Amino acid sequence: MKSNDSPFFERLINNIWLLFVLGVLIYFISYIGWGMYEIGSVPDFPDQLKQETLK
Amino acid sequence: MSLHAPAEGWYSKKVASDEKWWVALAATVCLITFFWMVIWHVYGKQNPGHQTYKIKEAEFMQLSEAFNKKHQIGEENGIPVVAPPSNGDVFLTAQMWRWSSIPVLVKNEWYTFHLSSADVCHGFSVQPINMNFMVLPGYDYVLRFKPNAAGDYKMFCNEFCGIGHQTMIGKIIVVETQEEIQNLKLTQPKNP
């Protein structure tokens, strides 16, 4: 067991489960979350171009 | 990776100089490649435009058919050959297992391609110049395009799209000048 005297970052990085959760969470947010945001923010096809093409 | 934490006190130990050099080298490579992406985006020629629109499959097919009807100059194996105006829009639908038209383009003129699929995910691969893009149903992928060499280019589907996937080969014709379009030997459409 680690003593409480060790530096905060040593205790943090020694926690493999925390690193595991961060490893999954960070990539989930940056890849899947960002991708979902991108898909959700795609605009509709412009009406003006639609009318011009169908004219 | 070890499941056991290293011996207590490792955080306070001095890092060896060779390890520092490797970390610095890795960080430098990361920074160079990161900034190279940005530089390429600004100074690279003919980067994809990153413009996409949402559109229903049936609506896009309607636009694609209207475009073909407006600009058709002939046909090849039942596929309309179309000559869009310079700086104009080109609507191209991918459908199992064909492309909706054969565009005839003029060298060094800009065109705006609108790519979409009527059914499943397809790939737009222009060879031999090796341009590759995904074509998805429900989305219009906009691609600004300036052909810089005359010739016939093949359009392959490079996403497996079913039993006839390997037969899904289309064509883009690039001519030197606008006048050359009139001289192309094309079959006239049966139902213009």
Tab-separated table of C-alpha atoms in Angstrom:
chain	number	residue	atom	x	y	z
A	1	MET	CA	0.000	0.000	0.000
A	2	LYS	CA	1.286	3.492	-0.851
A	3	SER	CA	2.003	5.877	1.952
A	4	ASN	CA	0.294	9.252	2.006
A	5	ASP	CA	3.722	10.888	2.051
A	6	SER	CA	4.333	10.132	-1.616
A	7	PRO	CA	3.687	13.038	-4.011
A	8	PHE	CA	0.135	13.546	-5.290
A	9	PHE	CA	1.036	12.789	-8.938
A	10	GLU	CA	2.797	9.579	-7.932
A	11	ARG	CA	-0.330	8.392	-6.168
A	12	LEU	CA	-2.487	9.509	-9.086
A	13	ILE	CA	-0.444	7.795	-11.790
A	14	ASN	CA	0.003	4.639	-9.732
A	15	ASN	CA	-3.764	4.114	-9.787
A	16	ILE	CA	-4.166	1.841	-12.818
A	17	TRP	CA	-7.972	1.860	-12.656
A	18	LEU	CA	-8.037	5.624	-12.784
A	19	LEU	CA	-5.713	5.526	-15.803
A	20	PHE	CA	-7.951	2.904	-17.417
A	21	VAL	CA	-11.081	5.033	-16.898
A	22	LEU	CA	-9.302	8.160	-18.178
A	23	GLY	CA	-7.953	6.230	-21.178
A	24	VAL	CA	-11.490	5.187	-22.164
A	25	LEU	CA	-13.225	8.436	-21.227
A	26	ILE	CA	-10.838	10.834	-22.943
A	27	TYR	CA	-11.026	8.948	-26.257
A	28	PHE	CA	-14.779	8.482	-25.937
A	29	ILE	CA	-15.258	12.229	-25.572
A	30	SER	CA	-12.711	13.240	-28.192
A	31	TYR	CA	-13.665	10.699	-30.891
A	32	ILE	CA	-17.227	9.493	-30.362
A	33	GLY	CA	-18.574	12.624	-28.682
A	34	TRP	CA	-16.954	14.923	-31.215
A	35	GLY	CA	-18.161	12.719	-34.098
A	36	MET	CA	-21.741	12.779	-32.763
A	37	TYR	CA	-21.529	16.565	-32.447
A	38	GLU	CA	-20.248	16.839	-36.045
A	39	ILE	CA	-23.052	14.625	-37.388
A	40	GLY	CA	-25.631	16.601	-35.424
A	41	SER	CA	-24.358	19.927	-36.745
A	42	VAL	CA	-24.520	19.072	-40.479
A	43	PRO	CA	-26.747	21.725	-42.097
A	44	ASP	CA	-29.683	20.935	-44.404
A	45	PHE	CA	-29.197	21.158	-48.162
A	46	PRO	CA	-29.701	24.826	-49.180
A	47	ASP	CA	-33.191	25.487	-50.548
A	48	GLN	CA	-31.933	28.030	-53.071
A	49	LEU	CA	-29.612	25.523	-54.745
A	50	LYS	CA	-32.405	22.953	-54.724
A	51	GLN	CA	-34.763	25.347	-56.521
A	52	GLU	CA	-32.073	26.398	-59.018
A	53	THR	CA	-31.275	22.783	-59.871
A	54	LEU	CA	-34.891	21.739	-60.252
A	55	LYS	CA	-35.735	24.811	-62.375
B	1	MET	CA	2.319	-2.480	-19.125
B	2	SER	CA	2.672	-3.727	-15.603
B	3	LEU	CA	-0.333	-4.044	-13.340
B	4	HIS	CA	1.858	-3.329	-10.345
B	5	ALA	CA	2.877	0.176	-9.432
B	6	PRO	CA	6.633	0.762	-9.435
B	7	ALA	CA	8.515	1.034	-6.141
B	8	GLU	CA	7.472	3.933	-3.963
B	9	GLY	CA	9.363	7.161	-4.599
B	10	TRP	CA	9.786	6.698	-8.366
B	11	TYR	CA	8.196	10.098	-9.027
B	12	SER	CA	10.994	11.911	-7.221
B	13	LYS	CA	13.805	10.027	-8.964
B	14	LYS	CA	15.835	11.893	-11.570
B	15	VAL	CA	15.075	10.974	-15.160
B	16	ALA	CA	18.095	9.659	-17.052
B	17	SER	CA	19.390	11.970	-19.784
B	18	ASP	CA	18.892	9.410	-22.605
B	19	GLU	CA	15.224	9.070	-21.612
B	20	LYS	CA	14.879	12.847	-21.670
B	21	TRP	CA	16.322	12.882	-25.215
B	22	TRP	CA	13.845	10.228	-26.386
B	23	VAL	CA	10.932	12.113	-24.845
B	24	ALA	CA	12.147	15.347	-26.490
B	25	LEU	CA	12.528	13.559	-29.838
B	26	ALA	CA	9.019	12.052	-29.649
B	27	ALA	CA	7.547	15.422	-28.647
B	28	THR	CA	9.342	17.149	-31.546
B	29	VAL	CA	7.998	14.615	-34.074
B	30	CYS	CA	4.484	15.109	-32.644
B	31	LEU	CA	4.752	18.890	-32.921
B	32	ILE	CA	6.163	18.791	-36.471
B	33	THR	CA	3.403	16.473	-37.718
B	34	PHE	CA	0.740	18.502	-35.900
B	35	PHE	CA	1.843	21.801	-37.440
B	36	TRP	CA	2.435	20.141	-40.814
B	37	MET	CA	-1.275	19.208	-40.894
B	38	VAL	CA	-2.210	22.854	-40.337
B	39	ILE	CA	0.327	24.137	-42.897
B	40	TRP	CA	-0.843	21.574	-45.475
B	41	HIS	CA	-4.446	22.576	-44.909
B	42	VAL	CA	-3.579	26.215	-45.683
B	43	TYR	CA	-1.028	25.774	-48.480
B	44	GLY	CA	-1.913	22.348	-49.942
B	45	LYS	CA	-3.555	22.326	-53.343
B	46	GLN	CA	-7.120	21.011	-53.796
B	47	ASN	CA	-7.825	19.995	-50.224
B	48	PRO	CA	-11.344	18.650	-49.645
B	49	GLY	CA	-13.796	21.379	-48.725
B	50	HIS	CA	-15.309	19.760	-45.623
B	51	GLN	CA	-18.783	20.922	-46.684
B	52	THR	CA	-21.592	18.451	-46.129
B	53	TYR	CA	-25.364	18.832	-46.242
B	54	LYS	CA	-28.188	16.638	-44.990
B	55	ILE	CA	-30.566	15.564	-47.751
B	56	LYS	CA	-33.013	12.685	-48.163
B	57	GLU	CA	-31.981	10.013	-50.678
B	58	ALA	CA	-35.091	10.540	-52.861
B	59	GLU	CA	-34.569	14.313	-52.917
B	60	PHE	CA	-30.938	13.970	-53.976
B	61	MET	CA	-31.906	11.541	-56.751
B	62	GLN	CA	-34.456	14.095	-57.945
B	63	LEU	CA	-31.719	16.753	-58.104
B	64	SER	CA	-29.348	14.355	-59.814
B	65	GLU	CA	-31.960	13.453	-62.454
B	66	ALA	CA	-32.812	17.136	-63.027
B	67	PHE	CA	-29.106	17.890	-63.448
B	68	ASN	CA	-28.695	15.020	-65.945
B	69	LYS	CA	-31.719	16.147	-67.927
B	70	LYS	CA	-30.422	19.719	-68.109
B	71	HIS	CA	-26.852	18.924	-69.169
B	72	GLN	CA	-27.053	15.610	-71.042
B	73	ILE	CA	-25.121	15.556	-74.326
B	74	GLY	CA	-25.187	11.829	-75.037
B	75	GLU	CA	-25.100	8.429	-73.413
B	76	GLU	CA	-22.764	5.525	-72.971
B	77	ASN	CA	-24.103	2.062	-72.121
B	78	GLY	CA	-27.337	3.677	-70.961
B	79	ILE	CA	-25.551	6.119	-68.611
B	80	PRO	CA	-26.107	9.822	-69.409
B	81	VAL	CA	-23.011	11.750	-70.495
B	82	VAL	CA	-23.325	15.269	-69.056
B	83	ALA	CA	-21.403	18.479	-69.692
B	84	PRO	CA	-21.892	20.808	-66.700
B	85	PRO	CA	-20.980	24.489	-67.101
B	86	SER	CA	-17.620	25.678	-65.772
B	87	ASN	CA	-17.785	26.696	-62.138
B	88	GLY	CA	-21.119	24.872	-61.967
B	89	ASP	CA	-22.538	22.132	-59.769
B	90	VAL	CA	-22.268	18.447	-60.662
B	91	PHE	CA	-24.733	16.060	-58.997
B	92	LEU	CA	-23.513	12.497	-58.915
B	93	THR	CA	-25.507	9.715	-57.307
B	94	ALA	CA	-23.948	6.396	-56.416
B	95	GLN	CA	-26.389	3.508	-56.552
B	96	MET	CA	-25.929	-0.257	-56.465
B	97	TRP	CA	-24.000	-0.689	-58.835
B	98	ARG	CA	-23.707	2.360	-61.042
B	99	TRP	CA	-22.905	6.062	-61.086
B	100	SER	CA	-25.709	8.320	-62.269
B	101	SER	CA	-23.738	10.057	-65.029
B	102	ILE	CA	-20.466	10.441	-66.902
B	103	PRO	CA	-19.383	14.078	-66.372
B	104	VAL	CA	-17.414	15.773	-69.139
B	105	LEU	CA	-15.205	18.472	-67.613
B	106	VAL	CA	-12.890	21.078	-69.069
B	107	LYS	CA	-9.276	21.170	-67.917
B	108	ASN	CA	-8.354	23.935	-65.443
B	109	GLU	CA	-11.982	24.862	-64.750
B	110	TRP	CA	-13.519	24.575	-61.293
B	111	TYR	CA	-16.536	22.339	-60.595
B	112	THR	CA	-18.493	21.685	-57.447
B	113	PHE	CA	-19.289	17.998	-57.111
B	114	HIS	CA	-22.227	16.919	-54.965
B	115	LEU	CA	-21.865	13.274	-54.048
B	116	SER	CA	-24.506	11.150	-52.399
B	117	SER	CA	-25.808	7.620	-52.353
B	118	ALA	CA	-29.300	6.358	-53.113
B	119	ASP	CA	-28.962	3.212	-51.041
B	120	VAL	CA	-25.895	2.060	-49.100
B	121	CYS	CA	-22.433	3.421	-48.329
B	122	HIS	CA	-20.280	3.682	-51.466
B	123	GLY	CA	-16.784	4.990	-52.158
B	124	PHE	CA	-15.796	7.599	-54.736
B	125	SER	CA	-12.339	6.679	-55.924
B	126	VAL	CA	-10.956	8.531	-58.944
B	127	GLN	CA	-8.104	6.688	-60.604
B	128	PRO	CA	-5.272	6.916	-61.545
B	129	ILE	CA	-5.025	10.148	-59.526
B	130	ASN	CA	-6.113	8.271	-56.393
B	131	MET	CA	-8.709	10.605	-54.873
B	132	ASN	CA	-10.854	8.728	-52.350
B	133	PHE	CA	-13.998	9.863	-50.582
B	134	MET	CA	-16.924	8.150	-48.874
B	135	VAL	CA	-20.399	8.516	-50.345
B	136	LEU	CA	-23.144	8.159	-47.747
B	137	PRO	CA	-26.917	7.994	-48.137
B	138	GLY	CA	-28.680	10.962	-46.544
B	139	TYR	CA	-25.698	13.289	-46.908
B	140	ASP	CA	-24.446	15.443	-49.777
B	141	TYR	CA	-20.655	15.587	-49.732
B	142	VAL	CA	-19.491	18.733	-51.542
B	143	LEU	CA	-16.176	18.561	-53.343
B	144	ARG	CA	-14.611	21.498	-55.206
B	145	PHE	CA	-12.667	20.009	-58.063
B	146	LYS	CA	-10.364	21.417	-60.769
B	147	PRO	CA	-9.068	18.806	-63.199
B	148	ASN	CA	-5.547	19.722	-64.279
B	149	ALA	CA	-4.895	17.056	-66.932
B	150	ALA	CA	-7.063	15.922	-69.849
B	151	GLY	CA	-8.007	12.253	-70.259
B	152	ASP	CA	-10.447	9.593	-69.145
B	153	TYR	CA	-10.560	8.900	-65.417
B	154	LYS	CA	-12.209	5.891	-63.838
B	155	MET	CA	-14.544	6.217	-60.870
B	156	PHE	CA	-14.469	3.086	-58.761
B	157	CYS	CA	-16.569	2.257	-55.751
B	158	ASN	CA	-14.071	1.386	-53.046
B	159	GLU	CA	-16.506	0.499	-50.252
B	160	PHE	CA	-17.982	-2.989	-50.550
B	161	CYS	CA	-21.604	-2.366	-51.536
B	162	GLY	CA	-22.988	-5.776	-52.394
B	163	ILE	CA	-22.747	-8.578	-54.902
B	164	GLY	CA	-22.102	-6.303	-57.919
B	165	HIS	CA	-19.614	-4.013	-56.154
B	166	GLN	CA	-16.723	-4.882	-58.479
B	167	THR	CA	-18.782	-3.851	-61.522
B	168	MET	CA	-19.446	-0.348	-60.190
B	169	ILE	CA	-17.049	1.510	-62.438
B	170	GLY	CA	-17.854	4.935	-63.854
B	171	LYS	CA	-15.970	7.515	-65.852
B	172	ILE	CA	-15.060	11.197	-65.829
B	173	ILE	CA	-13.928	12.666	-69.144
B	174	VAL	CA	-11.635	15.701	-69.010
B	175	VAL	CA	-11.116	17.637	-72.243
B	176	GLU	CA	-8.619	20.390	-73.047
B	177	THR	CA	-11.124	23.022	-74.210
B	178	GLN	CA	-14.870	23.670	-74.268
B	179	GLU	CA	-14.860	23.217	-78.092
B	180	GLU	CA	-13.613	19.639	-77.744
B	181	ILE	CA	-16.901	18.670	-76.101
B	182	GLN	CA	-18.696	19.175	-79.423
B	183	ASN	CA	-16.259	16.769	-81.113
B	184	LEU	CA	-16.771	13.894	-78.672
B	185	LYS	CA	-18.220	10.847	-80.394
B	186	LEU	CA	-21.244	10.062	-78.258
B	187	THR	CA	-24.399	8.039	-78.725
B	188	GLN	CA	-27.413	10.312	-78.647
B	189	PRO	CA	-29.873	9.617	-75.831
B	190	LYS	CA	-32.888	7.494	-76.787
B	191	ASN	CA	-35.283	9.571	-74.669
B	192	PRO	CA	-33.764	13.035	-74.431
